[in-house]
Every structure is written in structure tokens, then in C-alpha cells.
mmCIF file of C-alpha atoms in Angstrom:
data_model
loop_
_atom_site.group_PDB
_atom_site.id
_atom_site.type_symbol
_atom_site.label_atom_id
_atom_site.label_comp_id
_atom_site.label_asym_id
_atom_site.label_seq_id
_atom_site.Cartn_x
_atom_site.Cartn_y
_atom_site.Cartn_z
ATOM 1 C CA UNK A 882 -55.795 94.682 19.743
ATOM 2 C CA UNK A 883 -52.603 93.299 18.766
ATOM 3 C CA UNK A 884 -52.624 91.995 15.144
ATOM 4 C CA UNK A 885 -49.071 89.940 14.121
ATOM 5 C CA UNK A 886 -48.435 89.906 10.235
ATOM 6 C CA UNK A 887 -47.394 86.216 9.432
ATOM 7 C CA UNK A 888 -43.844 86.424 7.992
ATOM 8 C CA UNK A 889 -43.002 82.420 8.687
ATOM 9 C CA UNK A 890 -43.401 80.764 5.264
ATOM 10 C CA UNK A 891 -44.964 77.427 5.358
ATOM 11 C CA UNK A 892 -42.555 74.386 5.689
ATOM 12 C CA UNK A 893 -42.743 70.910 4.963
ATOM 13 C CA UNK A 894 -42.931 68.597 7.568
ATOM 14 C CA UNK A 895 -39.708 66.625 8.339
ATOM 15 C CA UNK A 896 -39.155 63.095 7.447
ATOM 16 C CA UNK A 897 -38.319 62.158 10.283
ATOM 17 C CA UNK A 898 -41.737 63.056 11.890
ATOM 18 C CA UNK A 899 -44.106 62.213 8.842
ATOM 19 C CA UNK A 900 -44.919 59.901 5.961
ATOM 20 C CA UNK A 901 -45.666 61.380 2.695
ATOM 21 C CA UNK A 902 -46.218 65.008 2.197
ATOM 22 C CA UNK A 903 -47.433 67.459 5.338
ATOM 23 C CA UNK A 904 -47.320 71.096 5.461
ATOM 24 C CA UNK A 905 -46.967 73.094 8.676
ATOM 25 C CA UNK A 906 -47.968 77.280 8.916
ATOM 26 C CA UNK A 907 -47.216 78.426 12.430
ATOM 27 C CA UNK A 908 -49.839 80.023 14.722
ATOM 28 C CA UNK A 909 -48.276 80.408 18.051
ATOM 29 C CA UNK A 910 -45.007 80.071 19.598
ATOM 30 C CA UNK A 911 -44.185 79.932 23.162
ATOM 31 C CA UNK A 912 -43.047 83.856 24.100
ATOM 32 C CA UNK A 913 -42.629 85.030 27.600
ATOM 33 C CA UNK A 914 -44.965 83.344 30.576
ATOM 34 C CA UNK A 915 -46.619 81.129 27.939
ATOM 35 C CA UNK A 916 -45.597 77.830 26.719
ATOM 36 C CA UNK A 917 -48.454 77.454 23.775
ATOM 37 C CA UNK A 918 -47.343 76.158 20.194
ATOM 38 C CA UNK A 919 -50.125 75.756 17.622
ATOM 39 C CA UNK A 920 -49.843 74.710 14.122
ATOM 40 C CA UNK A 921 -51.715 74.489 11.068
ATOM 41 C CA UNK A 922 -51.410 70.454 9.895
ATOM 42 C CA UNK A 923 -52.216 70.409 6.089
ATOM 43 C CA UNK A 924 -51.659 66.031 5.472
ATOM 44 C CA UNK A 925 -51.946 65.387 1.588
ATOM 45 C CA UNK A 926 -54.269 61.787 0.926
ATOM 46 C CA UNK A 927 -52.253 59.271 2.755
ATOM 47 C CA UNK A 928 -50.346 61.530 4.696
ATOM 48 C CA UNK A 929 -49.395 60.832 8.225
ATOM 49 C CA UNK A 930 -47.454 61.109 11.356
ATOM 50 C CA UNK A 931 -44.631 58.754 12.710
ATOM 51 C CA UNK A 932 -46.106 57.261 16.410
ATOM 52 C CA UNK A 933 -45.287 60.478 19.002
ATOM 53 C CA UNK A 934 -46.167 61.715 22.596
ATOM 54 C CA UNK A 935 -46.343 65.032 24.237
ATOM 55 C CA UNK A 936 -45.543 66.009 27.568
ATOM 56 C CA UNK A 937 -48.296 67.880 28.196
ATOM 57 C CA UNK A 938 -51.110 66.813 26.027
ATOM 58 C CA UNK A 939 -52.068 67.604 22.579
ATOM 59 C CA UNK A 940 -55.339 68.750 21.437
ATOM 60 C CA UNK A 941 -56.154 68.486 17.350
ATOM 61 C CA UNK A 942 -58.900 70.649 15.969
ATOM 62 C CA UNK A 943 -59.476 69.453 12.156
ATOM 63 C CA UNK A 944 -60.964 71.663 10.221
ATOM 64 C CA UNK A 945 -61.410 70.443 6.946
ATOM 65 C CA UNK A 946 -61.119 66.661 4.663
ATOM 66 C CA UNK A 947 -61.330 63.672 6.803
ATOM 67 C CA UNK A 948 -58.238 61.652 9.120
ATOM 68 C CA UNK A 949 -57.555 59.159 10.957
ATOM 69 C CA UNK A 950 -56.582 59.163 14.550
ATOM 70 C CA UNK A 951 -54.896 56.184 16.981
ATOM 71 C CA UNK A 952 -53.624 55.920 20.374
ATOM 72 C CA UNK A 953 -51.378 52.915 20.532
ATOM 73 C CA UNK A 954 -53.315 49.429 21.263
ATOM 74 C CA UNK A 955 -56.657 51.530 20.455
ATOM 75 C CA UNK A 956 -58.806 51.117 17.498
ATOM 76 C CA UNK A 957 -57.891 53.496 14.356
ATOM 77 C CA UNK A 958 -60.907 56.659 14.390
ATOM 78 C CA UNK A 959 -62.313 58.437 11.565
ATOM 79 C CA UNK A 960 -62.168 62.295 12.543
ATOM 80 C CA UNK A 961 -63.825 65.164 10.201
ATOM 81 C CA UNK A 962 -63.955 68.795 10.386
ATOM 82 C CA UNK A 963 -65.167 70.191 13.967
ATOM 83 C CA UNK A 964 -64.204 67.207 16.021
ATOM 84 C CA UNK A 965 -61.600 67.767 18.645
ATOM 85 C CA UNK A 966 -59.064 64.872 19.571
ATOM 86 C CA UNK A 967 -57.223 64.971 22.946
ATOM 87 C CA UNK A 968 -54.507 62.394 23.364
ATOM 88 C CA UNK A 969 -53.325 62.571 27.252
ATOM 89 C CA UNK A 970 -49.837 63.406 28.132
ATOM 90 C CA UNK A 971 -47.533 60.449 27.265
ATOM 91 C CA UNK A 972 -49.708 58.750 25.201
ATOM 92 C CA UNK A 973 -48.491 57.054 22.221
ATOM 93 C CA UNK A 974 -50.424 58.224 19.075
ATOM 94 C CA UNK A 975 -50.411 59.199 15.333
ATOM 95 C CA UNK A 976 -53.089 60.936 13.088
ATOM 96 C CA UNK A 977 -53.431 61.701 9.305
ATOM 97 C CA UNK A 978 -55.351 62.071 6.433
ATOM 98 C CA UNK A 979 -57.259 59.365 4.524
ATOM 99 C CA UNK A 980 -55.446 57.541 1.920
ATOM 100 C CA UNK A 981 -58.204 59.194 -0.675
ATOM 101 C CA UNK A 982 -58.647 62.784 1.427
ATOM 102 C CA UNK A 983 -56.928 65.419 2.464
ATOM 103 C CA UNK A 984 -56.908 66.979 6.213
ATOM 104 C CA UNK A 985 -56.017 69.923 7.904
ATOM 105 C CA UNK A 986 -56.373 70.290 11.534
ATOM 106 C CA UNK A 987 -55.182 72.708 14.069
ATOM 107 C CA UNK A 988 -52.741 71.100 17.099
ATOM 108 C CA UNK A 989 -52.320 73.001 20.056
ATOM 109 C CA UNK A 990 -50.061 71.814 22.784
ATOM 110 C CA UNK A 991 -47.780 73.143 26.062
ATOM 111 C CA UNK A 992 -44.363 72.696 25.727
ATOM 112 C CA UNK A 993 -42.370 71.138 28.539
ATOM 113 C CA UNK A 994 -40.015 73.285 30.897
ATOM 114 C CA UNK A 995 -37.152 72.405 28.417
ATOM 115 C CA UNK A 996 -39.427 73.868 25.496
ATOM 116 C CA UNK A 997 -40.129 70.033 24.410
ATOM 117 C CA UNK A 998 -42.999 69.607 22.696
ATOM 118 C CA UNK A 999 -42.711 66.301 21.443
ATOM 119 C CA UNK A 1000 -41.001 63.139 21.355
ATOM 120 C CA UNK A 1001 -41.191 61.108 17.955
ATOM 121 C CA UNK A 1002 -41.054 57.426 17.669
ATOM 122 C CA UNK A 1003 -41.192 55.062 14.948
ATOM 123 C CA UNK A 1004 -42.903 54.909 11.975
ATOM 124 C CA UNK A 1005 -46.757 54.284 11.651
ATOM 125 C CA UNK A 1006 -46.092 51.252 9.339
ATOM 126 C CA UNK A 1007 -48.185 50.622 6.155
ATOM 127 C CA UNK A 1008 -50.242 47.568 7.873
ATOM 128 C CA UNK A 1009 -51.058 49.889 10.782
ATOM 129 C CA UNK A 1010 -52.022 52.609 8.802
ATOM 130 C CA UNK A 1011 -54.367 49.924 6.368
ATOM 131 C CA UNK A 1012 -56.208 48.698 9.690
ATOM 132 C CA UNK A 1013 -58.643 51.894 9.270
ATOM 133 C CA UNK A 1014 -59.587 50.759 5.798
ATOM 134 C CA UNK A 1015 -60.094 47.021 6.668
ATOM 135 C CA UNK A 1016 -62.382 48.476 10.262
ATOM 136 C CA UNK A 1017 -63.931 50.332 7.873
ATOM 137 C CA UNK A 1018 -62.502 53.641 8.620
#
């Protein structure tokens, strides 16, 4: 057994990448043969990230609160703790919390042979993000 004490404080997720306020703990980093990052995604209500793609694939685990979830030119999806999301290398997509909830959700992903683990695009706009609550999301 091989127990690592967590010494990586918890830092805000970067402008850049997010709209409104995200917090990221770190579970795994890619060491040695394996190229595995995993996070710990806590979105405040409203909370969101900019339109990205990975790679290699990214699979979301939420565990708590309720988010949304879109792949670009598909319909905005309501996701809640235990659901798993899986948005296919390249694909164009952005998740988040709720405008009224929070989320938190586990995202597990390979980097690429240059370490790479994402590529970040433009903002998810305000009209995009209100399309879940007018589809009734």
C-alpha cells in the first residue's frame, strides 16, 4: 500500500479556462509510464468551463450538486451525482454547474505525448450557457 499525503493546496481555476469561480484539488499527475491526470472540479452556481478538447478523451465523474454538459452542435444535458460523461477525443465541449447549484465532479483524462491535456477555446457565452434553462435543463 502506498498512501501519498496531499501537500498541493487547492487552486482556483484560471480565467482563461473558466467563467465564474471553480476550484481544482489534484488527484493524479502523470509520473513515470503513466500519462493519467485527475482532478477534483468544485464549479460554484453558474460556474463553467470555456469550450475545450482533449487529445485523448475525457471522462467526468460528478459526484455531488447538479451540471450541465454540451458537446458542440449537441443539446445542453443535465448531469447529477453518479453519472459519468465521456466526450471523445477532439470533441468540442464544456460542462458546469447550474446557475442555482453547485457541482463537483471528478475528470480523468491521458495526456498527449507532449504532456497536453487540453486545448481551450472560446468562451461558453451567456446565451449558450441560458439554452439549458430555456430546454428545460
Amino acid at each position: 500500500m502506498q498512501i501519498t499525503k496531499n501537500g498541493i493546496d487547492t487552486a482556483a481555476g484560471p480565467s482563461d479556462w473558466f467563467t465564474g469561480a471553480v476550484h481544482i484539488d489534484t488527484v493524479a499527475t502523470p509520473s513515470g509510464a503513466s500519462r493519467l491526470t485527475a482532478s477534483s472540479v468544485h464549479f460554484t452556481p453558474g460556474a463553467r468551463t470555456a469550450w475545450h478538447t482533449h487529445p485523448n478523451g475525457q471522462t467526468i465523474y460528478v459526484l455531488e450538486g447538479v451540471g450541465l454538459a454540451q458537446r458542440r452542435g449537441g443539446p445542453v444535458e443535465v448531469i447529477r451525482p453518479g453519472d459519468r460523461v465521456f466526450f471523445e477525443p477532439g470533441e468540442e465541449h464544456w460542462h458546469g454547474a447550474r446557475p442555482n447549484r453547485f457541482m463537483t465532479h471528478i475528470a480523468l483524462l491521458e495526456v498527449d505525448e507532449e504532456g497536453i491535456p487540453a486545448n481551450w477555446g472560446d468562451h461558453v457565452t451567456d446565451e449558450e450557457y441560458g439554452q439549458a434553462e430555456r430546454n428545460g435543463g
